[in-house]
Amino acid sequence: RVDDMIITGGENVSPVEIESRLSLHPAVSEVAVAGLPDERWGKIVCAFVKRRAAVGANELDDFCRSSGLANFKRPRRYVFVAEIPKSPVGKLLRRKLVAGEYRPERDGAKKNIMSPQ
């Protein structure tokens, strides 16, 4: 959808393309990508990840690099969540993620927001 398009540094980024790449990682159960406000870039690409196995931001970033995803499309932040918010019919609710309406993984929010180095 056009409303979901992320404009970062003047480039258009489709969240669906990034979600489909990240969902191929064996440790990722579910993923949703949204643009978060950023002073320098307008918006930054952020991946909200529900893990099925232990994986960190750096490993996911390396996975994106090796999958051929363009550098400007790579998520600059990873947030590990307990659940991806969805409507009663199962539609992904990106606006809730952007608004901060999600449950971080149970071991504390500080450990769950990571930026790759």
Short mmCIF file of N, CA and C in Angstrom, two decimals:
data_model
loop_
_atom_site.label_atom_id
_atom_site.label_comp_id
_atom_site.label_asym_id
_atom_site.label_seq_id
_atom_site.Cartn_x
_atom_site.Cartn_y
_atom_site.Cartn_z
N ARG A 1 0.84 -1.19 0.00
CA ARG A 1 0.00 0.00 0.00
C ARG A 1 0.87 1.24 0.00
N VAL A 2 0.36 2.28 -0.62
CA VAL A 2 1.09 3.54 -0.72
C VAL A 2 1.29 4.17 0.66
N ASP A 3 0.30 4.03 1.55
CA ASP A 3 0.41 4.64 2.90
C ASP A 3 1.55 4.00 3.69
N ASP A 4 1.90 2.77 3.39
CA ASP A 4 2.94 2.07 4.14
C ASP A 4 4.34 2.41 3.65
N MET A 5 4.45 3.08 2.49
CA MET A 5 5.75 3.42 1.92
C MET A 5 6.56 4.26 2.92
N ILE A 6 7.83 3.92 3.06
CA ILE A 6 8.73 4.65 3.95
C ILE A 6 9.62 5.53 3.08
N ILE A 7 9.67 6.82 3.36
CA ILE A 7 10.56 7.72 2.63
C ILE A 7 11.71 8.07 3.56
N THR A 8 12.88 7.54 3.23
CA THR A 8 14.07 7.75 4.05
C THR A 8 15.16 8.37 3.20
N GLY A 9 15.60 9.54 3.58
CA GLY A 9 16.65 10.23 2.82
C GLY A 9 16.27 10.47 1.38
N GLY A 10 14.98 10.66 1.10
CA GLY A 10 14.52 10.92 -0.25
C GLY A 10 14.28 9.66 -1.08
N GLU A 11 14.52 8.49 -0.53
CA GLU A 11 14.31 7.22 -1.24
C GLU A 11 13.03 6.55 -0.74
N ASN A 12 12.28 5.97 -1.67
CA ASN A 12 11.08 5.22 -1.31
C ASN A 12 11.45 3.77 -0.99
N VAL A 13 10.98 3.30 0.15
CA VAL A 13 11.27 1.94 0.59
C VAL A 13 9.95 1.23 0.88
N SER A 14 9.77 0.08 0.24
CA SER A 14 8.57 -0.73 0.49
C SER A 14 8.83 -1.67 1.67
N PRO A 15 8.03 -1.57 2.73
CA PRO A 15 8.25 -2.46 3.88
C PRO A 15 8.05 -3.93 3.52
N VAL A 16 7.19 -4.22 2.56
CA VAL A 16 6.89 -5.60 2.20
C VAL A 16 8.14 -6.31 1.68
N GLU A 17 8.96 -5.61 0.90
CA GLU A 17 10.19 -6.21 0.37
C GLU A 17 11.14 -6.62 1.51
N ILE A 18 11.28 -5.75 2.50
CA ILE A 18 12.18 -6.02 3.63
C ILE A 18 11.61 -7.14 4.49
N GLU A 19 10.30 -7.11 4.71
CA GLU A 19 9.65 -8.16 5.51
C GLU A 19 9.84 -9.53 4.86
N SER A 20 9.70 -9.59 3.53
CA SER A 20 9.84 -10.89 2.89
C SER A 20 11.28 -11.40 2.98
N ARG A 21 12.26 -10.50 2.93
CA ARG A 21 13.66 -10.93 3.08
C ARG A 21 13.91 -11.44 4.50
N LEU A 22 13.52 -10.63 5.50
CA LEU A 22 13.78 -11.02 6.89
C LEU A 22 13.02 -12.27 7.31
N SER A 23 11.84 -12.47 6.74
CA SER A 23 11.05 -13.65 7.12
C SER A 23 11.72 -14.95 6.67
N LEU A 24 12.69 -14.86 5.76
CA LEU A 24 13.43 -16.05 5.32
C LEU A 24 14.49 -16.50 6.32
N HIS A 25 14.82 -15.63 7.29
CA HIS A 25 15.81 -16.01 8.30
C HIS A 25 15.19 -17.07 9.21
N PRO A 26 15.91 -18.16 9.48
CA PRO A 26 15.33 -19.26 10.27
C PRO A 26 14.94 -18.88 11.71
N ALA A 27 15.53 -17.85 12.29
CA ALA A 27 15.22 -17.47 13.68
C ALA A 27 14.07 -16.47 13.76
N VAL A 28 13.55 -16.03 12.63
CA VAL A 28 12.47 -15.04 12.62
C VAL A 28 11.14 -15.75 12.46
N SER A 29 10.25 -15.55 13.44
CA SER A 29 8.92 -16.13 13.39
C SER A 29 7.99 -15.23 12.58
N GLU A 30 7.97 -13.94 12.93
CA GLU A 30 7.16 -12.94 12.23
C GLU A 30 7.94 -11.64 12.20
N VAL A 31 7.67 -10.81 11.21
CA VAL A 31 8.35 -9.51 11.13
C VAL A 31 7.41 -8.49 10.50
N ALA A 32 7.52 -7.25 11.01
CA ALA A 32 6.79 -6.13 10.43
C ALA A 32 7.78 -4.97 10.34
N VAL A 33 7.74 -4.25 9.24
CA VAL A 33 8.66 -3.13 9.03
C VAL A 33 7.84 -1.85 8.92
N ALA A 34 8.33 -0.81 9.60
CA ALA A 34 7.66 0.50 9.58
C ALA A 34 8.71 1.59 9.62
N GLY A 35 8.31 2.79 9.24
CA GLY A 35 9.20 3.94 9.30
C GLY A 35 8.99 4.71 10.59
N LEU A 36 10.08 4.94 11.32
CA LEU A 36 10.02 5.73 12.55
C LEU A 36 10.62 7.11 12.28
N PRO A 37 10.04 8.15 12.88
CA PRO A 37 10.55 9.51 12.65
C PRO A 37 12.03 9.65 13.01
N ASP A 38 12.76 10.38 12.18
CA ASP A 38 14.19 10.61 12.39
C ASP A 38 14.52 12.02 11.91
N GLU A 39 15.27 12.77 12.72
CA GLU A 39 15.58 14.16 12.37
C GLU A 39 16.40 14.26 11.09
N ARG A 40 17.38 13.40 10.95
CA ARG A 40 18.29 13.49 9.80
C ARG A 40 17.68 12.95 8.50
N TRP A 41 17.04 11.78 8.56
CA TRP A 41 16.58 11.10 7.35
C TRP A 41 15.09 11.25 7.07
N GLY A 42 14.35 11.88 7.96
CA GLY A 42 12.89 11.95 7.79
C GLY A 42 12.26 10.77 8.51
N LYS A 43 12.56 9.58 8.02
CA LYS A 43 12.14 8.34 8.69
C LYS A 43 13.28 7.34 8.55
N ILE A 44 13.37 6.45 9.55
CA ILE A 44 14.33 5.35 9.43
C ILE A 44 13.54 4.05 9.35
N VAL A 45 14.13 3.09 8.69
CA VAL A 45 13.50 1.77 8.56
C VAL A 45 13.72 1.01 9.86
N CYS A 46 12.62 0.54 10.43
CA CYS A 46 12.68 -0.22 11.69
C CYS A 46 11.97 -1.55 11.49
N ALA A 47 12.63 -2.63 11.90
CA ALA A 47 12.04 -3.97 11.81
C ALA A 47 11.60 -4.41 13.21
N PHE A 48 10.34 -4.76 13.32
CA PHE A 48 9.80 -5.31 14.56
C PHE A 48 9.76 -6.82 14.37
N VAL A 49 10.52 -7.53 15.19
CA VAL A 49 10.75 -8.96 14.96
C VAL A 49 10.24 -9.79 16.13
N LYS A 50 9.46 -10.81 15.79
CA LYS A 50 9.09 -11.84 16.78
C LYS A 50 10.01 -13.02 16.48
N ARG A 51 10.85 -13.36 17.48
CA ARG A 51 11.85 -14.39 17.28
C ARG A 51 11.31 -15.79 17.56
N ARG A 52 11.82 -16.75 16.81
CA ARG A 52 11.53 -18.16 17.08
C ARG A 52 12.74 -18.81 17.74
N ALA A 53 13.91 -18.17 17.55
CA ALA A 53 15.16 -18.65 18.15
C ALA A 53 16.04 -17.43 18.44
N ALA A 54 17.10 -17.63 19.19
CA ALA A 54 17.99 -16.52 19.55
C ALA A 54 18.65 -15.94 18.30
N VAL A 55 18.50 -14.63 18.12
CA VAL A 55 19.13 -13.91 17.01
C VAL A 55 19.23 -12.45 17.43
N GLY A 56 20.29 -11.80 17.03
CA GLY A 56 20.49 -10.39 17.39
C GLY A 56 20.41 -9.49 16.18
N ALA A 57 20.45 -8.19 16.45
CA ALA A 57 20.36 -7.18 15.39
C ALA A 57 21.50 -7.30 14.40
N ASN A 58 22.72 -7.55 14.90
CA ASN A 58 23.87 -7.65 13.99
C ASN A 58 23.74 -8.82 13.03
N GLU A 59 23.26 -9.95 13.53
CA GLU A 59 23.08 -11.12 12.66
C GLU A 59 22.01 -10.86 11.59
N LEU A 60 20.91 -10.21 11.99
CA LEU A 60 19.87 -9.88 11.03
C LEU A 60 20.36 -8.86 10.00
N ASP A 61 21.17 -7.91 10.46
CA ASP A 61 21.73 -6.93 9.54
C ASP A 61 22.66 -7.60 8.52
N ASP A 62 23.49 -8.53 8.99
CA ASP A 62 24.37 -9.28 8.09
C ASP A 62 23.55 -10.08 7.08
N PHE A 63 22.44 -10.64 7.55
CA PHE A 63 21.55 -11.41 6.68
C PHE A 63 20.98 -10.52 5.57
N CYS A 64 20.57 -9.30 5.94
CA CYS A 64 20.04 -8.35 4.94
C CYS A 64 21.11 -7.98 3.92
N ARG A 65 22.32 -7.73 4.40
CA ARG A 65 23.43 -7.39 3.49
C ARG A 65 23.70 -8.52 2.51
N SER A 66 23.76 -9.75 3.01
CA SER A 66 24.10 -10.89 2.15
C SER A 66 22.96 -11.30 1.23
N SER A 67 21.73 -10.83 1.53
CA SER A 67 20.58 -11.20 0.68
C SER A 67 20.46 -10.29 -0.54
N GLY A 68 21.32 -9.28 -0.62
CA GLY A 68 21.28 -8.39 -1.78
C GLY A 68 20.34 -7.20 -1.59
N LEU A 69 19.85 -7.00 -0.40
CA LEU A 69 18.98 -5.85 -0.13
C LEU A 69 19.81 -4.57 -0.22
N ALA A 70 19.31 -3.59 -0.94
CA ALA A 70 20.04 -2.32 -1.10
C ALA A 70 20.33 -1.70 0.26
N ASN A 71 21.47 -1.06 0.39
CA ASN A 71 21.91 -0.48 1.65
C ASN A 71 20.87 0.48 2.26
N PHE A 72 20.27 1.33 1.44
CA PHE A 72 19.31 2.30 1.99
C PHE A 72 18.02 1.65 2.47
N LYS A 73 17.79 0.39 2.09
CA LYS A 73 16.58 -0.32 2.52
C LYS A 73 16.79 -1.12 3.80
N ARG A 74 18.03 -1.31 4.21
CA ARG A 74 18.31 -2.09 5.42
C ARG A 74 17.73 -1.43 6.65
N PRO A 75 17.12 -2.20 7.54
CA PRO A 75 16.63 -1.61 8.79
C PRO A 75 17.79 -1.01 9.59
N ARG A 76 17.57 0.16 10.15
CA ARG A 76 18.57 0.81 11.00
C ARG A 76 18.29 0.53 12.47
N ARG A 77 17.14 -0.05 12.73
CA ARG A 77 16.79 -0.41 14.11
C ARG A 77 15.98 -1.70 14.09
N TYR A 78 16.22 -2.54 15.09
CA TYR A 78 15.46 -3.78 15.27
C TYR A 78 14.83 -3.74 16.66
N VAL A 79 13.55 -4.01 16.72
CA VAL A 79 12.84 -4.09 18.00
C VAL A 79 12.29 -5.51 18.11
N PHE A 80 12.66 -6.20 19.18
CA PHE A 80 12.20 -7.57 19.37
C PHE A 80 10.94 -7.55 20.23
N VAL A 81 9.85 -8.06 19.66
CA VAL A 81 8.54 -7.97 20.30
C VAL A 81 7.99 -9.36 20.60
N ALA A 82 7.06 -9.38 21.57
CA ALA A 82 6.39 -10.63 21.94
C ALA A 82 5.35 -11.01 20.89
N GLU A 83 4.74 -9.98 20.28
CA GLU A 83 3.67 -10.19 19.30
C GLU A 83 3.65 -9.04 18.32
N ILE A 84 3.28 -9.33 17.08
CA ILE A 84 3.08 -8.29 16.08
C ILE A 84 1.59 -7.93 16.15
N PRO A 85 1.24 -6.64 16.38
CA PRO A 85 -0.18 -6.27 16.49
C PRO A 85 -0.94 -6.47 15.17
N LYS A 86 -2.11 -7.11 15.30
CA LYS A 86 -2.94 -7.37 14.12
C LYS A 86 -4.39 -7.05 14.45
N SER A 87 -5.16 -6.79 13.40
CA SER A 87 -6.59 -6.54 13.56
C SER A 87 -7.28 -7.88 13.80
N PRO A 88 -8.57 -7.85 14.16
CA PRO A 88 -9.29 -9.11 14.38
C PRO A 88 -9.29 -10.05 13.17
N VAL A 89 -9.15 -9.49 11.96
CA VAL A 89 -9.12 -10.35 10.77
C VAL A 89 -7.70 -10.72 10.35
N GLY A 90 -6.70 -10.32 11.16
CA GLY A 90 -5.33 -10.73 10.92
C GLY A 90 -4.48 -9.76 10.11
N LYS A 91 -5.00 -8.55 9.87
CA LYS A 91 -4.24 -7.55 9.11
C LYS A 91 -3.20 -6.89 10.02
N LEU A 92 -2.00 -6.75 9.51
CA LEU A 92 -0.90 -6.12 10.23
C LEU A 92 -1.24 -4.65 10.53
N LEU A 93 -1.04 -4.22 11.78
CA LEU A 93 -1.34 -2.84 12.18
C LEU A 93 -0.04 -2.07 12.41
N ARG A 94 0.54 -1.57 11.30
CA ARG A 94 1.80 -0.82 11.38
C ARG A 94 1.67 0.44 12.23
N ARG A 95 0.51 1.09 12.17
CA ARG A 95 0.34 2.34 12.91
C ARG A 95 0.52 2.13 14.42
N LYS A 96 0.15 0.95 14.91
CA LYS A 96 0.34 0.65 16.34
C LYS A 96 1.82 0.51 16.67
N LEU A 97 2.58 -0.07 15.76
CA LEU A 97 4.02 -0.21 15.97
C LEU A 97 4.67 1.17 16.01
N VAL A 98 4.30 2.03 15.07
CA VAL A 98 4.87 3.38 15.01
C VAL A 98 4.50 4.17 16.27
N ALA A 99 3.29 3.95 16.78
CA ALA A 99 2.82 4.66 17.97
C ALA A 99 3.40 4.06 19.27
N GLY A 100 4.14 2.97 19.16
CA GLY A 100 4.72 2.35 20.35
C GLY A 100 3.77 1.41 21.07
N GLU A 101 2.67 1.02 20.41
CA GLU A 101 1.68 0.14 21.01
C GLU A 101 1.99 -1.32 20.68
N TYR A 102 3.02 -1.83 21.33
CA TYR A 102 3.40 -3.23 21.16
C TYR A 102 3.99 -3.72 22.47
N ARG A 103 4.04 -5.06 22.61
CA ARG A 103 4.63 -5.67 23.81
C ARG A 103 6.04 -6.11 23.49
N PRO A 104 7.04 -5.53 24.17
CA PRO A 104 8.41 -6.00 23.96
C PRO A 104 8.55 -7.43 24.49
N GLU A 105 9.59 -8.13 24.06
CA GLU A 105 9.85 -9.46 24.61
C GLU A 105 9.96 -9.35 26.12
N ARG A 106 9.68 -10.42 26.81
CA ARG A 106 9.53 -10.39 28.27
C ARG A 106 10.78 -10.06 29.06
N ASP A 107 11.98 -10.06 28.46
CA ASP A 107 13.18 -9.80 29.27
C ASP A 107 13.55 -8.33 29.38
N GLY A 108 12.62 -7.44 29.09
CA GLY A 108 12.87 -6.01 29.30
C GLY A 108 13.09 -5.26 28.00
N ALA A 109 12.50 -4.07 27.90
CA ALA A 109 12.51 -3.29 26.67
C ALA A 109 13.92 -2.84 26.26
N LYS A 110 14.78 -2.52 27.21
CA LYS A 110 16.12 -1.99 26.87
C LYS A 110 16.90 -2.99 26.01
N LYS A 111 16.80 -4.27 26.34
CA LYS A 111 17.55 -5.28 25.59
C LYS A 111 16.92 -5.54 24.24
N ASN A 112 15.68 -5.11 24.05
CA ASN A 112 14.94 -5.47 22.85
C ASN A 112 15.01 -4.44 21.72
N ILE A 113 15.58 -3.30 21.98
CA ILE A 113 15.73 -2.31 20.92
C ILE A 113 17.21 -2.23 20.60
N MET A 114 17.56 -2.66 19.41
CA MET A 114 18.96 -2.73 19.05
C MET A 114 19.20 -2.10 17.69
N SER A 115 20.32 -1.45 17.57
CA SER A 115 20.75 -0.92 16.29
C SER A 115 22.03 -1.64 15.91
N PRO A 116 22.12 -2.11 14.67
CA PRO A 116 23.36 -2.77 14.27
C PRO A 116 24.52 -1.78 14.27
N GLN A 117 25.70 -2.24 14.60
CA GLN A 117 26.88 -1.35 14.65
C GLN A 117 27.48 -1.17 13.29
#
